[in-house]
Each structure stands twice: as C-alpha cells, then as structure tokens.
Amino acid sequence: MCSVELSKLLPHLAGLLVFSAVTSGPGVVIEARTHSRVPAGCSGCGVLSAWTHSRYVRHLADAALGGRPVRIDLSVRRLYCENPFCPKVTFAEQVPGLTVRYQRRTPLLHHLVESVGVLLAGRGGARMLRVLNVSLSRCTVLAQLMRVPLPPLVTPQVLGADDFALYGDTYGTLLVDATTRLPLTLWEGRDAEQLSRWLRAHPGVEIACRDGSLTCRQGIADGAPDAVQVSDRFHLWQGLSAFRKSPPPTGGCLPAALPAPETAGPEPPSTTTEPGQDTPASRPSQRLFEAVHVPTDAGRPYSATARELGLDRRTVRKYARARSWHEMMRRPPRRPSTLDPYLDYLQQRWDEGEHSAKILHQELVGKGYLGHYQRVKTALAPLRRGLPLDEPRERPPSPREAARWIITNPLRHGLQTTERLRRLLNHCPELHRTHELVRQFATMLDTGDATSLPTWLDHLANSGLPPLAGIATALREDRHAVAQGITSPYNSGVNEGRITDVKLQKRIMAGRAGVPLLRQRVVLVAHLRRHYADQPTLTPE
C-alpha cells in the first residue's frame, strides 16, 4: 500500500514518510518517519529548531483498521534547542494529531478510550474495547477516565440542590444547573455547612430549587442569603399525602366505601365473621396488640420493646400506632379472577348434572376462558361440599389506597372509584374535610396563585386532624419557599432526574464506585450526551 492510499485511510498520517504497512499476525504494523529538514518547536520555550541530535522509534497504538489492531512505528528526531536561555538542551519533536508527550496511544485512540471509559467505566469499558480490538485492562481504563479534566464550572443563576441515599446510611449531595440541566458537582454528605461553603465560593446564585429538607434550607440561607428559595411542588404534594400513614379516627370508616349489601330474598346463613369479632384467627393479633401497647403506652421506646418481645422494630411501631387490634386484621376477601364471568355458567351446568371439572373446563375454553383447569377444579370444590360458589367480594380500601383516591385528580377516577370515594366521604367527616383541603391546595398549584395560602394553612392547622396539623406547622415555617414553589416556573424535577442518573451509574459499576469516580462519570456522561445530542444527524439521500 502506497503512502497516498494509506493517508486516505488514516488522515493523521498525512505529511509523514511512510515506508511500509504490513500485517504482523492479527494486526497491522505501519513504519513511518518524520521529515528531516522541517523545523520543530521546542517543548520548553517554543523556539523552532532543525538541528538534529539523533533519532529514535516510537511505538504508537492506533484505532483498529478493518477490524485489525494498528501499531505505528514512527521514527522521530531528537533536536537541540537553539535558545541559550531555555532550560532544555534537547527535545523530541511531536507530530500534531499523531503524538502526545509521554503517550503510547494516538489522540484518536486516546479519545476512544476516554469515551468508552466515561460511558461504561472500568470492567465494562475494557470489554467493549476488546470488541474494538483494543486490549486494555480495567485499571488502565479507570486511570484514563480519572485523568479526563472536568468541564469548567460556571456559577448558575438557577441552582438545584438535593440530597440522596448513596450507600446505606451514607448520603450524598448533588448540585445541578437548572437552566442547562447539567450536573455541577457531587460530594459525600448532606450537611448544611458544606453546601454553604460551596455557595460562598461560587457567588451569583439568584434562585435555589430544593425540597423540604431543613439541611438544604439552612445551607442556602447561610451561603446565599439573597437567593430566592423555591420549594419543589412535587415534594409539597407528596408531603400533603402523609395523612395516609394514620388511619381515620372513626372506627369502621374505610369499610363504608363498599356498596350496601343486597337485601332482596332471604340471605343464606353466613359462614364468615366480621373483622371486629373475636375469632381464633384474630386472637394472635389481639394478644400482640396488647403486648405491644403495655410497654409503649408507658413510654418505653420501640427498640427496647422490640428486643424484649423478640419482634422487628417496624412491627412494634405498626402495632403501637394502631388504635385497636381490628386495624391489624388484614384478611381481605377473595380477589376477582378471570373465572368470575363464567361462574353462572358453572352453576347452571352443575345443576344440570355435569360434575366433571375436566369437561367443564373444556366447555369454558370453547367460550373463551384462558385460565387453567386447576382454577375450575378449585371453584367447584364448595359445590361438592353442598356450599354455594365462592363469589368475589369487594374489600375495604387500605389507608394508603384511600389517600391515593383523595390526592388523585377527580377527572382521572374511574366510575367505580368515584362511587366508592363518594360513599367513603359521606360516611367519614374527617376524610371529607381532608378531601376539601387537598383539592384547595391542588387548585392553588394548578392556577399558580398563592394568595390564599395563609388562609389555607390556618384551615389546615384547625382541621382537628393531627397529621394535617403537623403538615401545616412544617409548611408555615417554610411559607416563603412554599409560595415560590406554587408561583414560580422552577422546580426540582431536573434534580430528581439527575439523581436517578447517579444511581444508574452507581449500579452499572456494581455499587462499588467511590464518590470521586461517581462524580467524574456523572458530570462527564451528561456533557457527552449533550455533545452528541447537539450534533446534526446524517441522513442518507
């Protein structure tokens, strides 16, 4: 292959004297040398010199050519520096676009290794490079990744700050430019002093978006007292649904969401018991409820009670917060199944004398039933004992489900959910009041008008419900940021997205990445994505 043809395949070899390009085993070896009469600049002072001292051969790894690894054996000159004031006596010439001081890889391969390391980290990057016929260890890829300089940090006008769980009890803090949506930095810990130090070192932040964290609030107030703090509306809405953790104070309130039983015709004798009755199945919950409340009502901590009773702390907390042992009975009726539309047909065929589950299953398959034979056999079991078919019954909503109904936009409710919520609110005045307050706050968020916020906070505090009163106290302490969260177009959505990206990068590295490596990848990955997203896409004609 001649020098001209090779220069077309490898443009960075243009201007060199190429002697040969031969295959050596699975790879390609290219022998080349620089021109002898072309002056080169000194690496110390920059003065041009053509006074040759000697020559030596550099072995440079290059990107694969035609699926084969490439090695360039380049003969370069060592030159004398003609500047008498330069501290260097001799220097090695560098070929722009081909050689870099102290590097055994070309800039093309160097950039490829950096990009793969940024995207896939060490072990995954080394495997991808092997696919590209570049043999490097994971430690080399990581070392190259950590040498990549981070983009210059420009203080944003709109800053997003948020903390997140990094490893177990270890937390981290992420700062994001809310305008460009690019991460700025990441550090371990979530103390207010570290955030305030960063803000004092980077003055110019005008708006700071955060959640309801007291740490972020104090750090921003100390480091940037003139910045306008914006409380994120998603976290405000999420915090408003905290009443789901406490059941309604009125007993039997949630079962009111169920439709009234039909009274037409004589009712068969019931084989079930009400949730509040004393049955053998409910006695363990009753005994455990009494055992937990004896020490906790006396002021004993949950942890000590858990150790004394041999229970998990969360179990002790759940029973201690319950008002009665009936709340701990969670035996919902059978849920609907795909066989329910065919129960009437099964009853009809049974009355006609067909008692074979196999034959009945085949008949149901012909009518469109896609379930298993075993389900049909189980459904026929009560009939064989002279009992009626076990029909599905609705179960009362849980406190979490009732809270979801209340905070969900009414336009998104189905007909059944709307009817169940109506029955529930008519039966429970506490939940009816809660529903009114939640819809009032939703109206403020939809319209972006916070003028009625002080009045709403007063109604929330005087609602008589302890969870809502606690929410009112927390919002009143942060009322200025809450008002900005309602009226301002800025929010912490970009922070949550970047935190999701941080956790993704952490899991790609099997959760073993330290904070410096995680910071390096999170910042560089975001800029690399933005770089390639801004480039125009080439479409074939």
XYZ file of C-alpha atoms in Angstrom:
541
model
C 0.000 0.000 0.000
C 1.467 3.344 -1.024
C 1.782 6.395 1.217
C -1.010 8.305 -0.566
C -3.534 5.466 -0.243
C -2.630 4.926 3.412
C -3.008 8.632 4.164
C -6.562 8.471 2.823
C -7.405 5.662 5.272
C -5.510 7.272 8.178
C -5.615 11.074 7.731
C -3.443 11.681 10.797
C -0.504 10.133 8.886
C -0.578 12.857 6.249
C 2.768 14.663 5.921
C 4.865 11.668 7.068
C 7.150 9.452 5.054
C 5.502 6.011 5.192
C 7.854 3.186 4.269
C 5.620 0.134 4.721
C 2.353 -1.147 6.107
C 2.478 -4.887 6.672
C 0.344 -7.363 8.559
C 2.030 -8.871 11.576
C -0.064 -11.672 12.976
C -3.619 -10.415 13.589
C -2.616 -6.730 13.422
C -1.229 -4.121 11.050
C 2.206 -2.516 11.573
C 2.921 0.802 9.849
C 6.503 2.066 9.631
C 6.908 5.816 9.131
C 9.295 8.676 9.834
C 9.203 12.446 10.016
C 10.883 14.775 7.506
C 14.481 15.660 8.327
C 14.501 19.305 7.191
C 11.249 20.510 8.725
C 11.925 22.570 11.890
C 10.077 21.645 15.100
C 9.145 23.749 18.107
C 10.885 23.239 21.425
C 8.593 21.840 24.111
C 10.207 24.170 26.673
C 10.339 27.589 25.001
C 8.641 27.079 21.628
C 11.608 28.245 19.508
C 11.862 26.408 16.155
C 14.926 24.256 15.579
C 16.140 21.970 12.770
C 19.442 20.958 14.459
C 19.124 17.182 14.739
C 20.672 15.392 17.658
C 19.545 11.831 16.881
C 16.543 9.681 16.016
C 14.552 7.051 17.867
C 11.439 4.947 17.152
C 8.160 5.445 18.989
C 5.587 2.629 19.012
C 2.088 4.080 18.956
C -1.156 2.101 19.229
C -3.900 3.362 16.936
C -7.586 2.630 16.383
C -8.380 -0.602 14.568
C -8.299 -0.618 10.768
C -10.610 -3.091 9.055
C -11.141 -4.939 12.337
C -7.391 -5.316 12.967
C -5.355 -3.545 15.640
C -2.894 -0.988 14.296
C 0.593 -0.162 15.566
C 2.575 2.744 14.148
C 6.391 2.516 14.392
C 7.276 6.188 13.991
C 10.875 7.399 13.673
C 11.122 10.871 15.199
C 14.032 13.251 15.755
C 15.561 14.486 18.948
C 16.643 18.079 18.331
C 18.903 20.587 20.002
C 17.223 23.705 21.333
C 18.921 26.761 19.805
C 17.686 29.103 22.534
C 20.568 29.568 25.004
C 18.172 30.644 27.780
C 15.973 27.566 27.521
C 16.414 25.034 30.346
C 16.093 22.178 27.843
C 19.174 21.119 25.877
C 17.415 18.622 23.625
C 13.778 17.858 22.946
C 11.769 15.279 20.994
C 9.627 16.521 18.130
C 5.877 15.969 18.233
C 3.628 15.327 15.262
C 0.328 17.230 15.594
C -2.645 14.879 15.574
C -0.466 11.780 15.981
C 1.795 12.032 19.024
C 1.420 13.428 22.531
C 4.187 13.673 25.104
C 4.518 10.567 27.285
C 1.713 8.792 25.406
C 1.878 5.455 23.595
C -1.551 5.893 22.021
C -2.590 8.217 19.226
C -5.091 11.010 20.049
C -7.739 9.116 18.073
C -7.372 6.008 20.222
C -6.908 8.150 23.321
C -10.281 9.845 22.734
C -11.913 6.464 22.067
C -10.634 5.058 25.373
C -11.827 8.155 27.248
C -15.321 7.994 25.722
C -15.728 4.279 26.422
C -14.462 4.770 29.982
C -16.907 7.609 30.610
C -19.865 5.597 29.339
C -19.058 2.111 30.675
C -16.433 2.640 33.416
C -13.672 0.108 34.032
C -14.731 -3.503 33.559
C -17.472 -2.790 31.032
C -15.206 -0.378 29.158
C -12.400 -2.930 28.929
C -14.809 -5.496 27.482
C -16.115 -3.041 24.907
C -12.573 -2.090 23.916
C -11.753 -5.754 23.363
C -14.663 -5.879 20.919
C -12.991 -2.933 19.148
C -9.651 -4.839 19.106
C -8.054 -2.648 21.754
C -6.562 -4.618 24.633
C -6.536 -2.597 27.867
C -7.159 -3.603 31.460
C -9.980 -2.165 33.528
C -7.469 -0.370 35.766
C -5.982 1.393 32.737
C -9.450 2.458 31.573
C -10.289 3.802 35.033
C -6.977 5.633 35.286
C -7.575 7.228 31.895
C -11.107 8.175 32.967
C -9.902 9.893 36.147
C -7.374 11.940 34.131
C -10.096 13.473 31.982
C -10.492 17.122 33.077
C -13.967 18.162 34.155
C -15.649 20.991 32.238
C -15.090 24.453 33.735
C -17.670 25.175 36.407
C -19.807 28.242 35.710
C -21.924 29.520 38.586
C -25.588 29.124 37.563
C -28.280 31.699 38.152
C -30.794 28.950 38.966
C -29.342 26.197 41.145
C -30.903 22.859 42.020
C -29.737 21.195 45.248
C -30.845 17.826 46.560
C -29.533 15.043 48.775
C -29.986 11.322 48.282
C -29.024 7.983 49.798
C -25.675 6.914 48.395
C -24.741 3.718 50.242
C -26.892 2.529 53.133
C -26.680 5.261 55.771
C -24.269 7.317 53.655
C -25.818 10.265 51.845
C -24.631 12.494 49.034
C -25.461 15.972 47.748
C -25.882 16.804 44.057
C -25.906 20.301 42.570
C -27.463 20.885 39.152
C -27.690 23.874 36.846
C -31.475 24.138 36.483
C -31.149 26.205 33.298
C -28.846 23.934 31.287
C -29.991 20.799 33.214
C -26.345 19.700 33.605
C -24.839 18.437 36.893
C -22.240 20.674 38.513
C -20.699 18.641 41.308
C -21.323 15.825 43.735
C -19.972 15.218 47.209
C -20.478 12.837 50.097
C -22.606 14.021 52.999
C -25.599 16.297 53.346
C -24.592 18.812 55.987
C -25.584 22.458 55.627
C -22.070 23.795 56.240
C -20.605 22.113 53.175
C -23.388 23.497 50.973
C -22.962 26.994 52.368
C -19.188 26.850 51.747
C -19.762 25.948 48.108
C -22.260 28.789 47.689
C -19.873 31.296 49.252
C -17.088 30.103 46.934
C -19.384 30.479 43.887
C -21.371 33.693 44.343
C -24.053 34.655 41.847
C -26.859 32.153 42.549
C -30.170 34.011 42.306
C -32.715 31.171 42.624
C -32.244 27.896 44.535
C -34.628 24.973 43.980
C -34.823 22.383 46.745
C -37.142 20.013 48.557
C -38.398 20.468 52.096
C -35.096 19.382 53.637
C -34.063 21.508 56.597
C -30.398 20.917 55.733
C -30.723 22.427 52.248
C -32.762 25.299 53.615
C -30.135 26.243 56.204
C -27.216 25.756 53.808
C -28.738 28.014 51.151
C -29.724 30.651 53.732
C -26.159 30.779 55.109
C -24.270 30.584 51.803
C -26.544 32.663 49.553
C -28.842 34.764 51.775
C -30.007 36.879 48.814
C -31.072 33.865 46.738
C -34.791 33.124 46.373
C -35.544 29.629 47.668
C -38.147 27.574 45.789
C -39.712 24.562 47.493
C -40.427 21.827 44.975
C -44.145 21.421 44.244
C -43.874 17.641 43.825
C -42.454 17.257 47.327
C -45.139 19.612 48.657
C -47.828 17.441 47.127
C -46.121 14.274 48.315
C -45.846 15.651 51.838
C -49.535 16.542 51.834
C -50.391 12.856 51.385
C -48.664 11.958 54.666
C -52.081 11.515 56.308
C -52.214 8.066 54.673
C -49.889 6.813 57.431
C -52.588 7.388 60.045
C -55.962 5.682 59.678
C -59.137 7.736 60.173
C -60.044 8.315 63.804
C -63.552 6.939 63.302
C -63.652 3.150 63.550
C -65.214 1.332 60.618
C -64.743 4.292 58.324
C -62.928 2.580 55.458
C -65.430 -0.307 55.060
C -68.043 2.353 54.277
C -66.592 2.558 50.759
C -68.132 -0.826 49.987
C -71.584 -0.893 48.394
C -74.564 -1.744 50.570
C -75.413 -5.462 50.522
C -78.424 -6.546 48.534
C -81.443 -7.318 50.707
C -83.643 -8.966 48.074
C -84.563 -12.522 49.046
C -83.622 -14.497 52.134
C -79.924 -14.450 52.909
C -78.139 -17.775 53.386
C -76.512 -18.352 56.732
C -73.167 -16.537 56.740
C -70.077 -18.654 57.168
C -67.792 -15.651 57.598
C -67.241 -13.348 60.545
C -66.975 -9.624 60.760
C -63.453 -8.200 61.083
C -64.174 -6.969 64.622
C -65.403 -10.271 66.045
C -63.322 -12.355 68.418
C -62.335 -15.448 66.445
C -59.459 -17.911 66.755
C -57.848 -16.289 63.719
C -57.938 -12.822 65.318
C -56.658 -13.767 68.772
C -52.929 -13.668 67.868
C -53.307 -10.092 66.599
C -55.251 -9.151 69.725
C -52.623 -10.641 72.068
C -49.776 -8.992 70.146
C -51.588 -5.653 70.192
C -51.992 -5.819 73.965
C -48.381 -6.973 74.490
C -47.007 -4.062 72.468
C -49.236 -1.377 73.993
C -48.417 -2.228 77.603
C -44.762 -1.039 77.409
C -45.188 1.591 74.669
C -48.087 3.334 76.456
C -45.828 3.560 79.498
C -43.221 5.443 77.444
C -40.879 2.595 76.631
C -39.007 3.084 73.289
C -39.893 0.979 70.264
C -36.382 -0.507 70.063
C -36.420 -1.700 73.669
C -39.909 -3.140 73.244
C -38.818 -4.954 70.082
C -35.833 -6.522 71.871
C -37.992 -7.526 74.818
C -40.707 -9.158 72.697
C -38.382 -10.542 70.021
C -40.064 -8.582 67.230
C -38.899 -6.302 64.477
C -38.948 -2.618 65.353
C -41.227 -1.836 62.411
C -43.759 -4.408 63.649
C -43.734 -2.825 67.105
C -44.186 0.631 65.598
C -47.098 -0.547 63.432
C -48.952 -2.094 66.381
C -48.160 0.833 68.687
C -49.616 3.347 66.243
C -52.816 1.333 65.767
C -55.852 2.438 67.796
C -57.316 -1.051 68.065
C -56.345 -4.587 67.212
C -59.002 -4.667 64.486
C -56.758 -2.496 62.286
C -54.149 -5.254 62.278
C -56.559 -7.821 60.836
C -55.782 -7.935 57.139
C -57.774 -10.828 55.731
C -59.357 -9.397 52.590
C -61.960 -11.433 50.699
C -61.043 -13.298 47.570
C -59.965 -11.030 44.765
C -61.635 -11.163 41.342
C -60.250 -13.686 38.857
C -60.632 -14.487 35.159
C -63.125 -17.230 36.054
C -65.688 -14.845 37.580
C -67.625 -14.160 34.305
C -68.219 -17.901 33.959
C -69.468 -18.662 37.488
C -73.140 -18.502 36.467
C -72.482 -20.989 33.664
C -70.686 -23.318 36.075
C -73.643 -23.171 38.494
C -76.074 -23.887 35.625
C -74.106 -26.893 34.341
C -73.719 -28.228 37.893
C -77.458 -28.065 38.422
C -77.909 -29.914 35.128
C -75.830 -32.792 36.492
C -72.365 -32.162 34.950
C -69.865 -32.532 37.814
C -66.645 -33.257 35.906
C -64.157 -30.408 36.254
C -62.272 -31.577 33.141
C -65.367 -31.474 30.918
C -66.487 -28.135 32.348
C -63.022 -26.697 31.742
C -63.136 -27.798 28.099
C -66.563 -26.171 27.696
C -65.294 -22.910 29.209
C -62.272 -22.918 26.874
C -64.718 -23.099 23.984
C -66.433 -19.988 25.376
C -63.148 -18.052 25.547
C -61.799 -18.895 29.001
C -57.981 -18.824 29.021
C -57.361 -19.954 32.593
C -56.016 -23.238 33.910
C -58.000 -26.380 34.677
C -56.899 -26.256 38.319
C -58.776 -22.987 38.867
C -62.001 -24.564 37.609
C -61.457 -27.566 39.883
C -60.897 -25.283 42.894
C -64.027 -23.256 42.088
C -66.137 -26.441 42.077
C -64.886 -27.586 45.498
C -67.596 -25.719 47.512
C -70.328 -27.247 45.311
C -69.055 -30.743 46.092
C -69.483 -29.976 49.822
C -73.013 -28.645 49.330
C -71.952 -24.984 49.673
C -72.564 -22.127 47.209
C -69.879 -20.909 44.838
C -67.294 -18.576 46.367
C -68.134 -15.346 44.577
C -65.730 -12.383 44.633
C -66.440 -9.644 47.136
C -65.003 -6.174 47.293
C -62.557 -5.464 50.086
C -62.365 -2.254 52.084
C -59.679 0.175 50.908
C -56.490 0.488 52.896
C -55.476 3.907 54.344
C -52.874 4.238 51.601
C -55.455 3.460 48.898
C -57.942 5.952 50.363
C -55.210 8.604 50.418
C -54.460 7.886 46.781
C -58.100 8.410 45.895
C -58.104 11.758 47.704
C -54.926 13.192 46.179
C -55.668 11.958 42.639
C -57.339 14.354 40.221
C -61.087 13.543 40.223
C -61.105 13.624 36.422
C -58.802 10.609 36.411
C -61.026 8.448 38.627
C -62.972 5.595 37.147
C -66.700 5.200 37.761
C -66.194 2.558 40.467
C -63.518 4.587 42.285
C -65.657 7.726 42.132
C -68.600 5.914 43.671
C -66.512 4.296 46.408
C -64.880 7.621 47.259
C -68.313 9.316 47.436
C -69.594 6.699 49.878
C -66.411 6.986 51.944
C -66.560 10.793 52.193
C -70.253 10.766 53.072
C -69.599 8.344 55.932
C -66.385 9.884 57.306
C -66.449 13.652 58.003
C -62.707 13.687 58.791
C -61.800 12.360 55.352
C -64.375 14.688 53.774
C -62.612 17.664 55.374
C -59.260 16.309 54.294
C -60.501 15.925 50.723
C -61.676 19.552 50.653
C -58.316 20.867 51.893
C -56.361 18.728 49.424
C -58.469 19.920 46.488
C -57.999 23.547 47.590
C -54.215 23.109 47.538
C -54.443 21.384 44.148
C -56.332 24.416 42.824
C -53.505 26.692 44.029
C -50.942 24.534 42.227
C -52.996 24.416 39.020
C -53.610 28.165 38.888
C -50.185 29.196 40.240
C -51.871 31.560 42.719
C -50.613 31.554 46.329
C -52.714 34.446 47.661
C -54.971 32.072 49.604
C -52.044 30.132 51.115
C -52.135 31.790 54.611
C -55.891 31.156 54.951
C -55.461 27.583 53.748
C -52.692 26.979 56.297
C -54.979 28.233 59.068
C -57.731 25.848 57.962
C -55.182 23.024 57.782
C -53.948 23.718 61.321
C -57.508 23.965 62.706
C -58.775 20.833 60.939
C -58.549 18.783 64.129
C -56.512 16.049 62.410
C -53.017 15.583 63.916
C -51.296 14.604 60.606
C -52.658 17.683 58.818
C -51.807 19.935 61.738
C -48.208 18.713 61.616
C -48.058 19.398 57.876
C -49.403 22.907 58.470
C -46.688 23.621 61.038
C -43.919 22.494 58.663
C -45.311 24.490 55.725
C -45.781 27.636 57.808
C -42.106 27.574 58.825
C -41.149 27.468 55.140
C -44.056 29.544 53.782
C -41.964 31.866 51.576
C -40.356 28.953 49.709
C -43.744 27.224 49.533
C -45.293 30.309 47.941
C -42.439 30.435 45.423
C -42.959 26.759 44.675
C -46.599 27.460 43.821
C -45.999 30.558 41.684
C -42.510 30.031 40.250
C -41.920 28.090 36.997
C -38.806 26.491 38.520
C -38.848 23.160 40.346
C -36.596 20.288 41.377
C -37.606 17.941 38.591
C -34.175 18.203 36.973
C -32.576 17.300 40.341
C -34.630 14.127 40.629
C -33.753 13.153 37.071
C -30.042 13.607 37.690
C -30.221 11.651 40.948
C -31.809 8.796 39.012
C -28.862 9.011 36.613
C -26.411 8.927 39.554
C -27.975 5.729 40.871
C -27.934 4.225 37.384
C -24.202 4.904 37.017
C -23.607 3.500 40.506
C -25.398 0.256 39.623
C -23.512 -0.016 36.329
C -20.343 -0.157 38.456
C -21.945 -2.774 40.752
C -22.270 -0.220 43.571
C -18.513 -0.218 44.246
C -17.642 3.220 42.870
C -16.283 5.825 45.255
C -17.555 9.392 45.280
C -14.664 10.810 43.139
C -15.234 8.241 40.386
C -19.003 8.687 40.599
C -18.643 12.473 40.324
C -16.332 12.097 37.338
C -18.735 9.839 35.460
C -21.949 11.688 36.287
C -20.608 15.051 35.105
C -18.819 13.727 32.018
C -21.665 11.444 30.916
C -24.107 14.361 30.982
C -21.797 16.576 28.900
C -21.036 13.735 26.480
C -24.746 13.138 25.902
C -25.316 16.837 25.342
C -22.378 16.988 22.915
C -23.671 14.202 20.685
C -27.292 15.364 21.005
C -26.344 18.791 19.609
C -24.590 17.304 16.578
C -26.716 17.071 13.420
C -27.809 13.611 12.358
C -26.606 12.498 8.930
C -29.439 11.031 6.876
C -28.829 9.105 3.641
C -30.033 10.793 0.479
